[in-house]
XYZ file of C-alpha atoms in Angstrom:
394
model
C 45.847 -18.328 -36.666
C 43.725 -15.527 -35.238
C 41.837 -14.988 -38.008
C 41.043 -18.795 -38.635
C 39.660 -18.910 -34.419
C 37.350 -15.659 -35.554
C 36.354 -17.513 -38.516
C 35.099 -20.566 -36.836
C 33.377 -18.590 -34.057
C 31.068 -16.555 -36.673
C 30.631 -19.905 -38.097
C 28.976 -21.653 -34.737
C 27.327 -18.152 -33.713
C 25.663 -17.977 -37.486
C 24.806 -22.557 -37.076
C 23.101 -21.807 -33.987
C 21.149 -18.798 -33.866
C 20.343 -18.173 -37.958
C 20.903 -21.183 -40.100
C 17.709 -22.560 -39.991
C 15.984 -18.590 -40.703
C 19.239 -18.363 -44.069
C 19.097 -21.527 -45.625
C 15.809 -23.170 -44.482
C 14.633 -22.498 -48.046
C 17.378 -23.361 -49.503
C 17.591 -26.982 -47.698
C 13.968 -27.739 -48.044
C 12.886 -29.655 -51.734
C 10.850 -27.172 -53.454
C 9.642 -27.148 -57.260
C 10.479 -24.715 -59.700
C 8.127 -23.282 -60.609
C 6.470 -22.029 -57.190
C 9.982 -21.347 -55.748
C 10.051 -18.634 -58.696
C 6.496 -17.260 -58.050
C 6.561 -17.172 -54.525
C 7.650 -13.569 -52.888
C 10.807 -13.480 -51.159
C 10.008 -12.818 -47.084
C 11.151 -9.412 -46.313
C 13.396 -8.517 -43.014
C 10.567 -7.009 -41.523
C 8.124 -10.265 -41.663
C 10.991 -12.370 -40.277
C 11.382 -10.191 -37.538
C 7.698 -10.317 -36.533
C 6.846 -14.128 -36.501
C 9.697 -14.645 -34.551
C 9.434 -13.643 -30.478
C 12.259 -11.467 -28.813
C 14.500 -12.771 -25.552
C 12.012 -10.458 -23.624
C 8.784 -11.608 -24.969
C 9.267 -15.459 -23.992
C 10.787 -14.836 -20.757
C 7.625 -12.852 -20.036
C 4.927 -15.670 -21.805
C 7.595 -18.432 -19.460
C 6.965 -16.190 -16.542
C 3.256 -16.368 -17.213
C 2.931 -19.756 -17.358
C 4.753 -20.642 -14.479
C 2.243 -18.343 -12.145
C -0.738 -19.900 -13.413
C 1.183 -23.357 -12.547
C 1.798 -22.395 -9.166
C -1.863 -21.055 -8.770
C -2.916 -24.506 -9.987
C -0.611 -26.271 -7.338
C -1.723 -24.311 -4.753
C -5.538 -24.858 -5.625
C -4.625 -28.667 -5.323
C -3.220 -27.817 -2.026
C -5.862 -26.004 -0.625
C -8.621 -28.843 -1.978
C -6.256 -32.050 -0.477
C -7.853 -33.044 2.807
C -5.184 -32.306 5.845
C -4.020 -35.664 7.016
C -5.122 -36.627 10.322
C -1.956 -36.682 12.876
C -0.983 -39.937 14.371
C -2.727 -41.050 17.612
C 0.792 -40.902 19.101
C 1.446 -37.258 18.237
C -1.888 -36.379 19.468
C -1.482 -37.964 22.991
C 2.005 -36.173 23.113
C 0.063 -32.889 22.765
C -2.112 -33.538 25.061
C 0.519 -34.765 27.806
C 2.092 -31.142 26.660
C -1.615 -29.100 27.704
C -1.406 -31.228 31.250
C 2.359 -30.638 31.832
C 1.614 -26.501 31.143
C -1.568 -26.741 33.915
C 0.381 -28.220 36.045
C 3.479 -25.728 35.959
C 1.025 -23.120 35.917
C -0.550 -24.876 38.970
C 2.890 -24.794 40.446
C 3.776 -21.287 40.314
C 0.033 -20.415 41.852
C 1.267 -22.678 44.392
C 4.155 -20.851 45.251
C 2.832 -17.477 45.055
C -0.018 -18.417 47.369
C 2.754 -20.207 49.715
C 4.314 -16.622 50.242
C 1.062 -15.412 50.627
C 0.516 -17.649 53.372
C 3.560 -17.424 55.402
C 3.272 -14.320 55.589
C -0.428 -14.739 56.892
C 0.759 -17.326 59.720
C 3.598 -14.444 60.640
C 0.699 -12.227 61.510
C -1.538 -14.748 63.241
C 1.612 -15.335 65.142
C 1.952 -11.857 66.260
C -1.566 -11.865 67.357
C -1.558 -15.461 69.606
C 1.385 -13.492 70.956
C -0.928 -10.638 71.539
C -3.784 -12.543 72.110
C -1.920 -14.164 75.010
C -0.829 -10.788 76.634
C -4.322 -9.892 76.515
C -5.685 -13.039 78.231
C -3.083 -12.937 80.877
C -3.948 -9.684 81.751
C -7.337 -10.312 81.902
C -6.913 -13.623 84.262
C -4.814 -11.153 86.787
C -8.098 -8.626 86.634
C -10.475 -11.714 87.098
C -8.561 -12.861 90.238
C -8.067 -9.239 91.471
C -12.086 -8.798 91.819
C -12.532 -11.717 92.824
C -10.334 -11.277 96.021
C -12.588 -7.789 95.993
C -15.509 -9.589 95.604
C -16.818 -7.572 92.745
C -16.473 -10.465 89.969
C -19.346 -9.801 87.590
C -21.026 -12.206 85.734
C -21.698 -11.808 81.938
C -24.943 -12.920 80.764
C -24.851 -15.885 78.692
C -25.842 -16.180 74.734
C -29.015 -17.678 73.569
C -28.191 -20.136 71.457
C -30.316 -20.003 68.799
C -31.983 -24.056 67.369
C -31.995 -24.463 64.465
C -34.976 -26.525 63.217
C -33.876 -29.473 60.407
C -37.336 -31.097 59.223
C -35.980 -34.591 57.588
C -39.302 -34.900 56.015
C -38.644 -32.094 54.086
C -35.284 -33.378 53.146
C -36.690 -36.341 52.142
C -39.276 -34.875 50.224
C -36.788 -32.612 48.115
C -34.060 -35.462 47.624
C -36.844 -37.296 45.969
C -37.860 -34.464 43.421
C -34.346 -33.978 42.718
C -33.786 -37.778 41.760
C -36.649 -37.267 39.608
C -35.341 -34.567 37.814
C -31.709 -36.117 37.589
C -33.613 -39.179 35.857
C -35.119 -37.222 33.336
C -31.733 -34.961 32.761
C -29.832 -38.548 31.945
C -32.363 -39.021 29.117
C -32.261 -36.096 27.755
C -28.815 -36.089 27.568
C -27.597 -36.242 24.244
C -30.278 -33.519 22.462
C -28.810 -31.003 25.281
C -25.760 -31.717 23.816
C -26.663 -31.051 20.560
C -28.642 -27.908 21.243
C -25.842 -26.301 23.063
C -23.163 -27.421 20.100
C -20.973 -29.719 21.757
C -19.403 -31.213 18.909
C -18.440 -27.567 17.800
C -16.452 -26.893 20.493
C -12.937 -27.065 19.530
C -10.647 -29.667 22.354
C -10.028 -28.420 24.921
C -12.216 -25.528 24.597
C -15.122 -24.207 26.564
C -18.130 -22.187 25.661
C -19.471 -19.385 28.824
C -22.683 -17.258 29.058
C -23.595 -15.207 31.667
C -26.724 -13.037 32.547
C -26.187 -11.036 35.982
C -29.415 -9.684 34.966
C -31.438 -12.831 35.644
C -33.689 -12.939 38.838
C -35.649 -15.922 37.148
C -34.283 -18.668 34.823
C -30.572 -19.338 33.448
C -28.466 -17.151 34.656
C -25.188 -18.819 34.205
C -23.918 -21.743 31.238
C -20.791 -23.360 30.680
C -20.257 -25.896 28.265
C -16.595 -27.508 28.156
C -14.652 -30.447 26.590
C -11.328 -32.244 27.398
C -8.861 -34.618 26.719
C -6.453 -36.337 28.683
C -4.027 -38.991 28.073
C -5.243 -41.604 30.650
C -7.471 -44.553 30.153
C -11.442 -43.834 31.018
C -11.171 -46.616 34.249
C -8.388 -44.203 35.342
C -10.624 -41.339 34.721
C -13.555 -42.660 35.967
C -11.899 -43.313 39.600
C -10.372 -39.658 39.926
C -13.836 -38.451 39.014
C -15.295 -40.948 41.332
C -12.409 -39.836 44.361
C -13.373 -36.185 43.781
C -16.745 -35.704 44.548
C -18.404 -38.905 45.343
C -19.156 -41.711 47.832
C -21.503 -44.040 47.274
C -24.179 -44.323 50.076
C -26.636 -46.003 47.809
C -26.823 -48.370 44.890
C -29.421 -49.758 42.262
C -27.423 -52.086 39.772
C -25.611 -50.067 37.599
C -27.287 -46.650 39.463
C -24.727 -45.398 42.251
C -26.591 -42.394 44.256
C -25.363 -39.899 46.928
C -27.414 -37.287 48.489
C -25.703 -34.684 50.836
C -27.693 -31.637 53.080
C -25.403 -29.776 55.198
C -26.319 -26.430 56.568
C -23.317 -23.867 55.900
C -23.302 -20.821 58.358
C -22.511 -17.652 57.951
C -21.641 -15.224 60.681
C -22.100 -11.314 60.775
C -24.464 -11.288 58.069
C -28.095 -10.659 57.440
C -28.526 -14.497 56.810
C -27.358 -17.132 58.845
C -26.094 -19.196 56.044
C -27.462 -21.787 53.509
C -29.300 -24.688 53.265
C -27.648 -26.775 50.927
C -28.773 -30.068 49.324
C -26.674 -31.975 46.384
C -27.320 -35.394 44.552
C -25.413 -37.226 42.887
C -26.022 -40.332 40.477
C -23.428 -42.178 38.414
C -24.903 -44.172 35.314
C -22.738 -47.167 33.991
C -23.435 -47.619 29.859
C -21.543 -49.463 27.173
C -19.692 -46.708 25.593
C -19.702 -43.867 28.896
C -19.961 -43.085 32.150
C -22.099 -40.220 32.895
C -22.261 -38.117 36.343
C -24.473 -35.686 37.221
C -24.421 -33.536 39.628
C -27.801 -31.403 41.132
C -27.564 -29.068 44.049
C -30.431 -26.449 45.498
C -29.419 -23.978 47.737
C -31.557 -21.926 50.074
C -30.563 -18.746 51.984
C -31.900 -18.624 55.459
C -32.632 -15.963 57.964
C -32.302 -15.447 61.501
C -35.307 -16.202 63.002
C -35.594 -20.111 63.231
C -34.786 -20.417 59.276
C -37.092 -19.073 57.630
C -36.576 -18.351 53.896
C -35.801 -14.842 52.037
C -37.865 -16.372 48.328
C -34.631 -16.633 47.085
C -33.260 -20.165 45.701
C -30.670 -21.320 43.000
C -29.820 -24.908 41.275
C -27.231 -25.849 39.638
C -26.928 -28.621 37.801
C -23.595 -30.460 36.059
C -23.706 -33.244 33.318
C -20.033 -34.519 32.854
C -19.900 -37.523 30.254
C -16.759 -39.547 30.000
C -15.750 -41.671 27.177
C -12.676 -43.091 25.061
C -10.984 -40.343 22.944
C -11.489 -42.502 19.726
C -7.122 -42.011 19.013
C -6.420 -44.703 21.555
C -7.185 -47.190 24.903
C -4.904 -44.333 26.814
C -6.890 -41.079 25.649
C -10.322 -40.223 27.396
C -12.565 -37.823 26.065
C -14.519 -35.495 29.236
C -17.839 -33.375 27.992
C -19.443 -31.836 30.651
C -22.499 -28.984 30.572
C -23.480 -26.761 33.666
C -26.099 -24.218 34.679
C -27.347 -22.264 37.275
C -30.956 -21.170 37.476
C -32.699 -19.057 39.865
C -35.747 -18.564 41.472
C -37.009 -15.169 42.558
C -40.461 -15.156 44.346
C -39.729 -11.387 45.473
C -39.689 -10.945 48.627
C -38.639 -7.905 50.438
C -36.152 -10.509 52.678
C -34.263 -11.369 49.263
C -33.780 -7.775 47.733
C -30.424 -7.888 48.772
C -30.070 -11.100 46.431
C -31.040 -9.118 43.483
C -28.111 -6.681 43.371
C -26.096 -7.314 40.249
C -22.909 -7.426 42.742
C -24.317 -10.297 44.245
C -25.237 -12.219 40.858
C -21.737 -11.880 39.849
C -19.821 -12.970 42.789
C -22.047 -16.079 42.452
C -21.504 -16.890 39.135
C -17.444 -16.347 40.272
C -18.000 -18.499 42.347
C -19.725 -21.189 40.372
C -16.771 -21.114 37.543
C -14.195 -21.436 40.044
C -16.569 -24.711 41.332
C -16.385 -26.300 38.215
C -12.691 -25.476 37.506
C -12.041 -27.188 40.273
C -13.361 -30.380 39.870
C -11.337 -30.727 36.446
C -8.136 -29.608 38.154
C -8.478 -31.843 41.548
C -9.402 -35.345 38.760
C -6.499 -34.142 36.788
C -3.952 -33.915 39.907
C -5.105 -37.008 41.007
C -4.935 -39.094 37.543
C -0.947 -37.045 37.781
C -0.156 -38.955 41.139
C -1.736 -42.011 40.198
C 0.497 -42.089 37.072
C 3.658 -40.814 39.262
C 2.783 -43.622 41.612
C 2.173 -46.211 39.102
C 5.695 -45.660 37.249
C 7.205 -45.689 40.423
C 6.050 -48.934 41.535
C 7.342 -50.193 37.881
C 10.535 -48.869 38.911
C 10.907 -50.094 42.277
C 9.886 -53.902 40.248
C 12.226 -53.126 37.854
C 15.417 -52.503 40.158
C 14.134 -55.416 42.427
C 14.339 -57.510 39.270
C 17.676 -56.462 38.172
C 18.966 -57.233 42.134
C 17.527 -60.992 41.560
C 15.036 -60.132 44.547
């Protein structure tokens, strides 16, 4: 019985792997006389035309990396599908959610800050009180004496505003936010706007500049509100419309900023802004000169800087609830050097300026993003308050 189950396995093994190379001639229909003249194949020859295990896992293996190269090629080449407007407007809820913890915990740490500022200005009113109640029982002891002395009064110093002057700047400034609005879109293009990735922002900075550009910052964002809702918070922020021409709204604003214990008494400081109404955006722009002054009756140290802002809202092109904000600013100066302004010129100075002017802008994106935040807070709380008022049967 054992010998028959060996038998039939030498059988199978010799069907599978060798019948075809035994009895292939043998099978085929051949004539005569050629099968008698042909040579018999030797072992060797058989061996050769036919490939080992090794050799056709190796050509198998070889063929199945040039596959996969090909696939990946076809990868690589395939254009990257576009995500969904949804997704997109999920991301960017994600970017304002992470300002606004980040927002938060500045919050706090300045809070701390802050208290413990107000626990030292309370320990000096409480000082400050001791002080002046001693000083009220000296003033009434002299003056029972009748050696009360009388401290000379300050000078107070005028300061002379000339409106026509005003008036005479506000109009060149106009002029030259007229001509900005029209020369809009090449500005864009020569400062690469549409390269700048969203939200991104592209900064330059010379501290080395006493006349010309000394400071650039071109920026884009997205937010997930609707460009009325934009429009508004940017609107809220830093305008007030004192003047309009159809679809023209105009502000102009000259304050005088002072500036105590210093060389210079403070700044003159004059800012426009216009708001133009199209059919795709809304476009503010922002121009602002500032003048240092000195001491005696305000005369100028040849030192001057403007800055001007272009911020361009529009729809985000994924949906009615996504707003697209491109804005560009500079600062230039203007150097006629004087020996009043050499202070001006330090490289210290030019820094803390520019510091100062980032922060500026910053700022105006963070205060129209808090308030677009409360607006929507507000907004779906009203919906709830409807909804609850609904289910009641008020």
């Amino acid at each position: 019985m054992a010998d028959a189950a060996e038998f039939q396995a030498t059988q199978d093994f010799l069907d599978v792997f060798v019948a075809e190379e035994l009895w292939g001639d043998l099978l085929g229909p051949v004539d005569a006389p050629a099968a008698v003249a042909a040579p018999q194949p030797t072992a060797a020859a058989s061996n050769a035309r036919r490939p080992t295990p090794k050799q056709q896992i190796d050509r198998l293996q070889d063929e199945v990396r040039q596959l996969s190269a090909q696939l990946h090629a076809l990868g690589t080449d395939r254009p990257q599908p576009k995500p969904p407007a949804r997704s997109r407007r999920a991301e960017f809820w994600h970017q304002v959610a992470a300002r606004q913890l980040e927002r938060r915990r500045s919050s706090e740490s300045e809070n701390g800050k802050l208290r413990e500022m107000a626990k030292l200005q309370i320990e000096e009113a409480k000082s400050l009180r001791r002080i002046l109640k001693r000083r009220t029982k000296i003033q009434r002891l002299q003056k029972m004496l009748g050696g009360e002395q009388q401290k000379p009064q300050q000078e107070a110093r005028p300061l002379a505003v000339s409106t026509k002057e005003d008036e005479r700047v506000f109009e060149r400034m106009l002029l030259d936010v007229d001509v900005l609005y029209g020369k809009m879109d090449a500005l864009f293009v020569e400062k690469g706007m549409d390269t700048i990735p969203c939200p991104g922002r592209k900064r330059r900075t010379d501290n080395a500049a006493l006349n010309g550009v000394c400071f650039e910052l071109t920026q884009r964002e997205a937010v997930p509100f609707s460009v009325e809702m934009v429009k508004d918070a940017v609107a809220d922020v830093q305008f007030c419309t004192q003047n309009s021409e159809g679809d023209i709204d105009t502000v102009m604003i000259s304050f005088f900023a002072a500036q105590a214990k210093a060389q210079t008494t403070g700044v003159k400081v004059r800012k426009v802004v216009r708001r133009y109404d199209g059919d795709s955006r809304t476009v503010f722009i922002y121009r602002v000169l500032m003048e240092p002054k000195l001491y005696n009756l305000g005369e100028h140290v040849g030192v001057h800087a403007t800055s001007t802002l272009l911020l361009a809202i529009q729809h985000g092109g994924t949906s009615d609830e996504t707003t697209l904000i491109q804005s560009h600013f500079s600062a230039r100066r203007h150097d006629e050097g004087l020996t009043a302004g050499h202070l001006m010129r330090l490289s210290v100075n030019l820094n803390v300026a520019i510091a100062v002017w980032d922060e500026s802008i910053s700022r105006i994106y963070e205060q129209v993003e808090n308030r677009l935040m409360d607006k929507a807070c507000l907004k779906r709380h009203n919906q709830d308050a409807s909804t609850i008022d609904q289910a009641l049967g008020k």
